[in-house]
Coordinates of C-alpha atoms in Angstrom, one line a residue:
M743 CA -0.2 -0.1 0.0
R744 CA 1.1 3.5 -0.6
P745 CA 2.1 5.6 2.7
P746 CA -0.9 7.4 4.3
D747 CA 0.9 10.8 3.5
S748 CA 0.9 10.4 -0.3
H749 CA -1.3 12.8 -2.2
P750 CA -3.8 13.1 -3.7
S751 CA -5.8 9.8 -3.2
R752 CA -6.2 7.3 -6.0
R753 CA -10.3 8.3 -5.9
A754 CA -9.1 12.2 -6.4
F755 CA -6.7 10.9 -9.1
L756 CA -9.4 9.1 -11.0
G757 CA -11.8 11.9 -10.8
A758 CA -9.1 14.4 -11.9
T759 CA -8.2 12.2 -14.8
G760 CA -11.8 12.1 -16.0
G761 CA -12.0 15.8 -15.7
V762 CA -8.8 16.3 -18.0
A763 CA -10.2 13.9 -20.5
A764 CA -13.6 15.6 -20.8
A765 CA -11.9 19.1 -20.6
G766 CA -9.6 18.1 -23.4
L767 CA -12.4 17.6 -25.7
T768 CA -13.0 21.0 -25.5
A769 CA -9.8 22.2 -25.8
G770 CA -9.3 20.4 -29.1
C771 CA -7.4 17.1 -27.8
E772 CA -7.6 14.0 -29.7
A773 CA -9.9 11.3 -28.9
H774 CA -8.8 9.7 -25.7
S775 CA -10.1 6.1 -26.6
A776 CA -9.8 3.5 -29.3
P777 CA -11.7 5.2 -32.4
S778 CA -14.7 3.6 -34.1
D779 CA -15.2 3.0 -37.6
K780 CA -18.5 4.2 -39.5
H781 CA -20.2 1.1 -38.5
G782 CA -19.5 1.7 -34.7
A783 CA -17.0 -1.1 -34.4
T784 CA -14.0 -0.4 -32.2
A785 CA -10.6 -0.1 -34.0
S786 CA -7.6 -2.2 -33.2
P787 CA -5.4 -0.6 -30.4
A788 CA -2.2 1.1 -31.5
A789 CA 1.0 -0.9 -32.3
P790 CA 3.1 -1.8 -29.2
V791 CA 6.2 0.3 -28.4
P792 CA 9.4 -2.0 -27.0
A793 CA 10.1 -1.0 -23.6
T794 CA 13.8 -2.4 -23.9
G795 CA 16.6 -0.9 -25.8
R796 CA 19.7 1.4 -25.7
H797 CA 17.2 4.2 -24.9
Q798 CA 13.8 4.3 -22.9
A799 CA 10.6 4.6 -24.8
G800 CA 8.5 7.4 -24.4
I801 CA 11.3 10.2 -25.3
T802 CA 11.6 10.0 -29.1
L803 CA 9.2 7.1 -29.6
P804 CA 6.3 6.7 -30.4
Q805 CA 6.2 9.5 -33.1
P806 CA 3.8 11.2 -32.8
A807 CA 3.5 11.1 -29.2
Q808 CA 0.4 9.4 -27.5
P809 CA -2.3 11.9 -26.6
N810 CA -2.5 11.1 -22.8
L811 CA 0.4 11.4 -20.2
L812 CA 0.5 11.1 -16.4
A813 CA 3.8 12.3 -14.8
V814 CA 4.2 11.4 -11.1
V815 CA 7.0 12.9 -9.1
A816 CA 8.1 11.1 -5.8
D817 CA 10.8 10.7 -3.2
V818 CA 12.7 7.7 -2.3
R819 CA 12.4 7.3 1.2
D820 CA 15.7 7.0 3.6
G821 CA 17.2 3.5 3.7
V822 CA 15.7 2.2 0.3
A823 CA 17.9 0.5 -1.9
V824 CA 17.4 2.5 -5.2
G825 CA 18.9 -0.3 -7.5
P826 CA 16.6 -3.2 -6.5
L827 CA 13.7 -0.7 -6.6
L828 CA 14.6 0.6 -10.1
A829 CA 15.0 -3.0 -11.5
E830 CA 11.9 -4.1 -10.0
L831 CA 10.0 -1.3 -11.6
G832 CA 11.6 -2.0 -14.9
R833 CA 10.6 -5.5 -14.8
S834 CA 7.0 -4.3 -14.3
V835 CA 7.3 -1.8 -17.2
G836 CA 8.1 -4.8 -19.5
T837 CA 5.2 -6.9 -18.4
L838 CA 2.9 -3.9 -18.7
T839 CA 3.7 -2.9 -21.9
S840 CA 3.8 -6.1 -23.5
G841 CA 0.3 -6.8 -22.1
T842 CA 1.1 -9.8 -20.0
D843 CA 0.4 -8.2 -16.5
A844 CA -2.8 -9.2 -15.1
R845 CA -2.8 -5.8 -13.4
L846 CA -3.9 -4.5 -16.8
L847 CA -7.3 -5.7 -15.9
G848 CA -7.9 -7.2 -19.3
L849 CA -7.1 -3.9 -21.3
P850 CA -4.6 -4.0 -24.3
P851 CA -1.8 -1.7 -23.6
G852 CA -1.6 -0.6 -27.0
D853 CA 0.9 2.0 -27.4
L854 CA 1.8 2.4 -23.7
T855 CA 5.2 3.8 -22.7
V856 CA 6.6 4.1 -19.2
T857 CA 9.7 6.2 -18.7
I858 CA 11.5 6.5 -15.6
G859 CA 14.1 9.2 -14.5
V860 CA 16.1 10.1 -11.2
G861 CA 16.6 13.3 -9.7
P862 CA 19.8 15.0 -8.6
R863 CA 19.9 14.0 -5.2
L864 CA 20.0 10.3 -6.0
V865 CA 22.6 10.9 -8.9
R866 CA 24.9 12.7 -6.4
T867 CA 25.0 9.5 -4.3
V868 CA 26.4 7.7 -6.9
D869 CA 29.0 10.7 -8.4
P870 CA 28.4 14.4 -8.2
S871 CA 30.1 15.1 -11.3
L872 CA 27.7 12.8 -13.4
P873 CA 25.3 14.6 -15.6
G874 CA 22.0 14.8 -14.1
A875 CA 23.5 15.8 -10.5
A876 CA 22.8 19.4 -10.8
D877 CA 19.3 21.0 -9.5
L878 CA 17.6 23.4 -11.5
P879 CA 17.9 27.0 -10.4
P880 CA 15.1 29.1 -9.5
F881 CA 13.7 31.5 -12.3
P882 CA 11.5 34.6 -12.8
R883 CA 7.7 34.1 -12.9
E884 CA 7.5 31.0 -10.7
R885 CA 5.2 30.3 -7.8
I886 CA 6.2 27.0 -6.5
T887 CA 5.7 25.4 -3.2
P888 CA 8.6 23.2 -1.7
Q889 CA 6.5 20.3 -2.2
A890 CA 6.4 20.9 -6.1
R891 CA 10.0 21.8 -6.6
G892 CA 12.8 18.6 -7.4
G893 CA 11.9 15.2 -6.6
D894 CA 13.7 11.9 -6.7
L895 CA 12.0 9.8 -9.1
L896 CA 10.0 10.5 -12.2
I897 CA 7.3 8.1 -13.7
Q898 CA 6.1 9.2 -17.1
I899 CA 3.3 7.2 -18.3
C900 CA 2.0 7.7 -21.9
A901 CA -0.8 6.0 -23.8
G902 CA -3.3 6.2 -26.5
D903 CA -5.9 4.9 -24.1
A904 CA -6.8 7.2 -21.3
L905 CA -8.1 4.0 -19.3
V906 CA -4.6 2.4 -19.2
V907 CA -2.6 5.2 -18.0
P908 CA -4.1 5.4 -14.2
I909 CA -4.1 1.6 -14.2
V910 CA -0.6 1.7 -14.8
A911 CA 0.0 4.3 -12.4
T912 CA -1.7 2.2 -9.7
A913 CA 0.1 -0.9 -10.6
L914 CA 3.5 0.9 -10.4
L915 CA 2.8 2.8 -7.1
D916 CA 1.4 0.1 -5.2
Q917 CA 4.4 -2.3 -6.2
A918 CA 6.7 0.4 -4.9
G919 CA 4.5 0.7 -1.7
D920 CA 6.0 2.7 1.2
R921 CA 9.4 2.9 -0.6
L922 CA 8.2 6.1 -2.3
R923 CA 6.5 9.2 -1.1
E924 CA 4.6 11.0 -3.8
R925 CA 5.3 14.7 -4.3
W926 CA 3.0 15.8 -7.1
R927 CA 1.3 14.3 -10.1
Q928 CA 0.0 15.8 -13.3
S929 CA -2.2 14.6 -16.2
G930 CA -2.1 16.0 -19.6
G931 CA -3.3 15.9 -23.3
R932 CA -2.0 16.7 -26.6
G933 CA -4.3 18.3 -29.1
P934 CA -4.6 17.4 -32.8
N935 CA -1.4 16.7 -34.7
V936 CA -0.2 19.3 -37.6
P937 CA 2.1 17.7 -40.1
V938 CA 5.4 19.6 -39.9
A939 CA 7.6 17.4 -42.2
K940 CA 7.9 13.8 -43.4
G941 CA 7.5 11.6 -40.5
L942 CA 7.0 14.5 -38.1
S943 CA 4.0 16.1 -36.8
A944 CA 3.2 18.3 -33.7
P945 CA 0.0 19.4 -31.9
R946 CA -1.6 22.4 -31.1
N947 CA -1.5 23.6 -27.5
L948 CA -4.3 25.6 -25.2
L949 CA -3.0 28.9 -27.0
G950 CA -4.1 27.5 -30.3
F951 CA -0.4 27.5 -31.9
V952 CA 1.4 24.5 -32.9
D953 CA 3.7 23.5 -30.2
G954 CA 7.1 21.8 -30.5
I955 CA 7.9 22.3 -34.3
V956 CA 11.9 22.9 -33.6
G957 CA 14.0 20.4 -32.1
P958 CA 16.5 17.4 -32.7
H959 CA 14.4 15.3 -34.8
T960 CA 16.9 13.5 -37.3
T961 CA 19.1 10.7 -35.9
A962 CA 22.2 13.0 -36.4
D963 CA 20.7 15.9 -34.1
Q964 CA 19.4 13.5 -31.4
Q965 CA 23.0 12.0 -31.0
R966 CA 24.5 15.6 -30.9
H967 CA 21.8 17.3 -28.8
L968 CA 19.6 14.5 -27.1
W969 CA 21.3 11.5 -26.0
L970 CA 24.2 11.2 -23.5
A971 CA 27.2 9.7 -24.8
G972 CA 28.8 9.2 -21.5
P973 CA 30.3 8.6 -19.1
A974 CA 29.2 4.9 -19.1
P975 CA 26.9 5.0 -16.2
V976 CA 24.4 7.5 -17.9
A977 CA 25.2 6.7 -21.7
G978 CA 22.2 6.3 -23.6
G979 CA 20.1 8.4 -21.2
T980 CA 19.0 12.0 -21.4
L981 CA 18.3 15.0 -19.0
A982 CA 14.7 16.0 -18.6
V983 CA 13.2 19.2 -17.4
L984 CA 9.6 19.0 -16.3
R985 CA 7.6 22.3 -15.5
R986 CA 3.9 23.0 -14.9
M987 CA 2.8 26.3 -16.2
E988 CA -0.4 28.2 -15.7
L989 CA -1.5 30.1 -18.7
Q990 CA -3.5 33.3 -18.4
L991 CA -5.8 32.3 -21.1
P992 CA -8.3 35.1 -21.0
R993 CA -5.6 37.8 -21.3
F994 CA -3.9 35.9 -24.5
A995 CA -7.5 35.4 -25.9
A996 CA -8.4 39.1 -25.5
L997 CA -5.6 39.8 -28.2
S998 CA -6.3 40.0 -31.8
V999 CA -5.1 37.3 -33.9
T1000 CA -2.3 39.7 -35.2
E1001 CA -1.1 40.4 -31.6
Q1002 CA -1.2 36.8 -30.6
E1003 CA 0.9 36.0 -33.7
A1004 CA 3.5 38.7 -32.7
V1005 CA 3.8 37.2 -29.2
M1006 CA 4.6 33.8 -30.8
G1007 CA 6.4 34.9 -34.0
R1008 CA 4.5 32.2 -35.9
R1009 CA 1.2 32.3 -37.7
R1010 CA -1.7 30.7 -35.8
A1011 CA -3.2 29.2 -38.6
D1012 CA -0.6 27.0 -40.2
G1013 CA 2.5 27.5 -37.9
A1014 CA 4.8 29.3 -40.1
P1015 CA 7.2 31.8 -39.0
L1016 CA 6.3 35.6 -39.7
S1017 CA 9.2 35.9 -41.7
G1018 CA 7.6 33.8 -44.4
G1019 CA 7.6 30.2 -45.8
T1020 CA 5.9 26.9 -44.3
I1021 CA 5.9 25.2 -40.9
A1022 CA 9.0 23.8 -41.5
S1023 CA 10.8 26.8 -42.6
D1024 CA 13.4 28.2 -40.0
P1025 CA 12.6 31.8 -38.9
E1026 CA 14.5 34.4 -41.1
L1027 CA 15.3 36.7 -37.9
G1028 CA 16.9 39.4 -40.2
A1029 CA 13.9 39.9 -42.3
K1030 CA 12.5 43.1 -42.1
T1031 CA 9.6 45.0 -43.4
P1032 CA 10.1 48.1 -46.0
D1033 CA 9.8 50.5 -43.3
G1034 CA 12.6 48.6 -41.1
R1035 CA 10.6 46.6 -38.5
Y1036 CA 11.6 43.0 -38.0
L1037 CA 9.0 40.7 -39.2
V1038 CA 9.7 38.5 -36.2
P1039 CA 9.4 40.7 -33.5
A1040 CA 12.4 41.5 -30.9
D1041 CA 10.5 40.0 -28.0
A1042 CA 8.8 37.2 -30.0
H1043 CA 8.9 33.6 -28.4
V1044 CA 10.6 32.0 -31.4
R1045 CA 13.2 34.6 -31.4
R1046 CA 14.1 34.6 -27.7
A1047 CA 14.1 30.7 -27.6
N1048 CA 16.1 30.3 -30.9
A1049 CA 19.0 28.2 -30.3
N1050 CA 21.3 30.2 -32.5
V1051 CA 20.3 33.3 -30.6
V1052 CA 20.8 31.8 -27.3
G1053 CA 23.9 29.8 -28.2
A1054 CA 22.8 26.7 -26.9
G1055 CA 21.8 23.2 -28.2
L1056 CA 18.3 21.9 -29.2
M1057 CA 15.7 20.5 -26.8
L1058 CA 13.4 17.8 -27.7
R1059 CA 9.9 19.2 -26.3
R1060 CA 7.1 17.2 -25.5
S1061 CA 4.5 19.7 -23.9
Y1062 CA 0.9 18.6 -22.8
S1063 CA -2.2 20.9 -22.3
I1064 CA -3.5 20.6 -18.5
A1065 CA -7.0 21.6 -17.1
E1066 CA -6.4 21.1 -13.4
P1067 CA -5.3 22.6 -11.1
A1068 CA -5.5 25.4 -13.7
A1069 CA -5.8 25.6 -17.3
G1070 CA -1.9 25.6 -18.6
L1071 CA 0.8 23.5 -19.9
L1072 CA 3.1 20.5 -18.6
F1073 CA 6.2 21.5 -20.3
A1074 CA 8.9 18.6 -20.7
S1075 CA 12.1 19.1 -22.5
F1076 CA 14.9 16.5 -23.2
Q1077 CA 18.5 17.3 -23.9
N1078 CA 22.0 16.0 -23.1
D1079 CA 23.3 19.4 -21.2
L1080 CA 21.2 20.9 -18.6
R1081 CA 22.6 24.3 -19.8
T1082 CA 20.5 24.1 -23.0
F1083 CA 17.4 24.4 -21.0
T1084 CA 18.9 27.0 -18.4
S1085 CA 20.6 29.3 -20.8
T1086 CA 17.7 29.3 -23.0
L1087 CA 15.0 30.3 -20.3
T1088 CA 17.6 32.8 -18.9
H1089 CA 17.6 34.3 -22.2
M1090 CA 13.9 34.3 -22.8
G1091 CA 13.4 35.8 -19.2
S1092 CA 14.6 39.2 -20.2
S1093 CA 12.1 40.1 -22.8
D1094 CA 10.1 37.1 -24.0
A1095 CA 6.6 38.3 -24.7
L1096 CA 5.0 34.8 -24.1
L1097 CA 6.3 34.8 -20.4
Q1098 CA 3.9 37.5 -19.3
F1099 CA 1.2 34.8 -20.0
T1100 CA 2.6 32.2 -17.7
T1101 CA 3.5 31.1 -14.1
T1102 CA 5.1 28.3 -13.3
T1103 CA 3.9 26.2 -10.3
A1104 CA 6.1 22.8 -10.3
S1105 CA 9.7 22.5 -11.6
A1106 CA 12.0 19.6 -11.6
T1107 CA 14.9 18.0 -13.5
F1108 CA 15.8 14.2 -13.9
L1109 CA 18.4 11.8 -15.4
M1110 CA 16.3 9.8 -17.7
L1111 CA 17.9 6.5 -17.3
P1112 CA 19.6 4.5 -20.0
G1113 CA 17.6 1.7 -21.8
F1114 CA 17.5 -1.7 -20.3
D1115 CA 16.7 -5.3 -21.0
R1116 CA 16.6 -8.8 -19.3
Q1117 CA 20.3 -8.8 -18.7
N1118 CA 20.7 -5.2 -17.8
P1119 CA 17.9 -4.0 -15.6
L1120 CA 16.6 -0.8 -15.6
G1121 CA 19.2 1.6 -13.5
S1122 CA 22.0 -1.2 -13.2
T1123 CA 24.3 1.1 -15.0
L1124 CA 24.1 3.6 -12.2
F1125 CA 22.9 1.7 -9.1
G1126 CA 23.9 -1.9 -10.0

């Protein structure tokens, strides 16, 4: 059983999950259950995503990302052996994603992925010099309680079937029992996917704009910007940043479409940069109007967060829209250098027009563990 001081309760969570799913329909999210054909028959569940391999699933795979997510952030209680706990969770991830676990209650897992990361405190117990040992610094426009900052363990559960997500969360947390103390959790959904390039799409968010267009989407870019090449204990992993943000939707919605596009630096209808081209085009940040004004305003989000302007690497972003505790976004970025995120947000903080509509209410960073298999359990390279 989970400890009595965990929160929220499973009953509260199940209610919240239903609320998010219902709210997602009004927010333009995809259908959160298996689609039906024109005769009313339920379509086959999505193809399974292998849990084992060099990298954990749920980061670059599947593409596009599943429409439903639950992120659970917890602490490992004092005296708990981290290695055996992770190995045990990894074995359960294998049985749950393969559909051989009775705790699924007969539901097919479909494209279920479970991705697990460890926080800086646990990494420092192994080696303070390893990637993932550094905490995130505080940033402007934060309203974060101590309970919602940091954490030892991230369990990210994603699936096409909304019913699978809470069932898997319950199975994993019950298995961990009193070895974990939950800090916070957040459910989210992704909106309809918009084609960006061959084999690549991105969803719309609660602001109505396509989210996650730029990133390390090719294998070469992922090796350069996403995956950790070493040291050996972390090779094949990556660094995650998780931030929950409230959005001031009424203020943003009160702007004209032209004003909204100036905040973002892209057209709302098709995602193309204001400098021209298509959704896949790089913004031409030097392009100006005949009277000398930048086509992409100086404080536009795509300019202030641009990797070349910041002088940082690329982040792989998987953002989810949320309805509770307030309308907003659960922002997740993956990168092989934490400075990619911290430098970008520092640069944005000085004059990014988008930030005036956001308040961050939870924040953490995690080393997303390297991949695993039967011979090499989850976490064994670090805690074996």
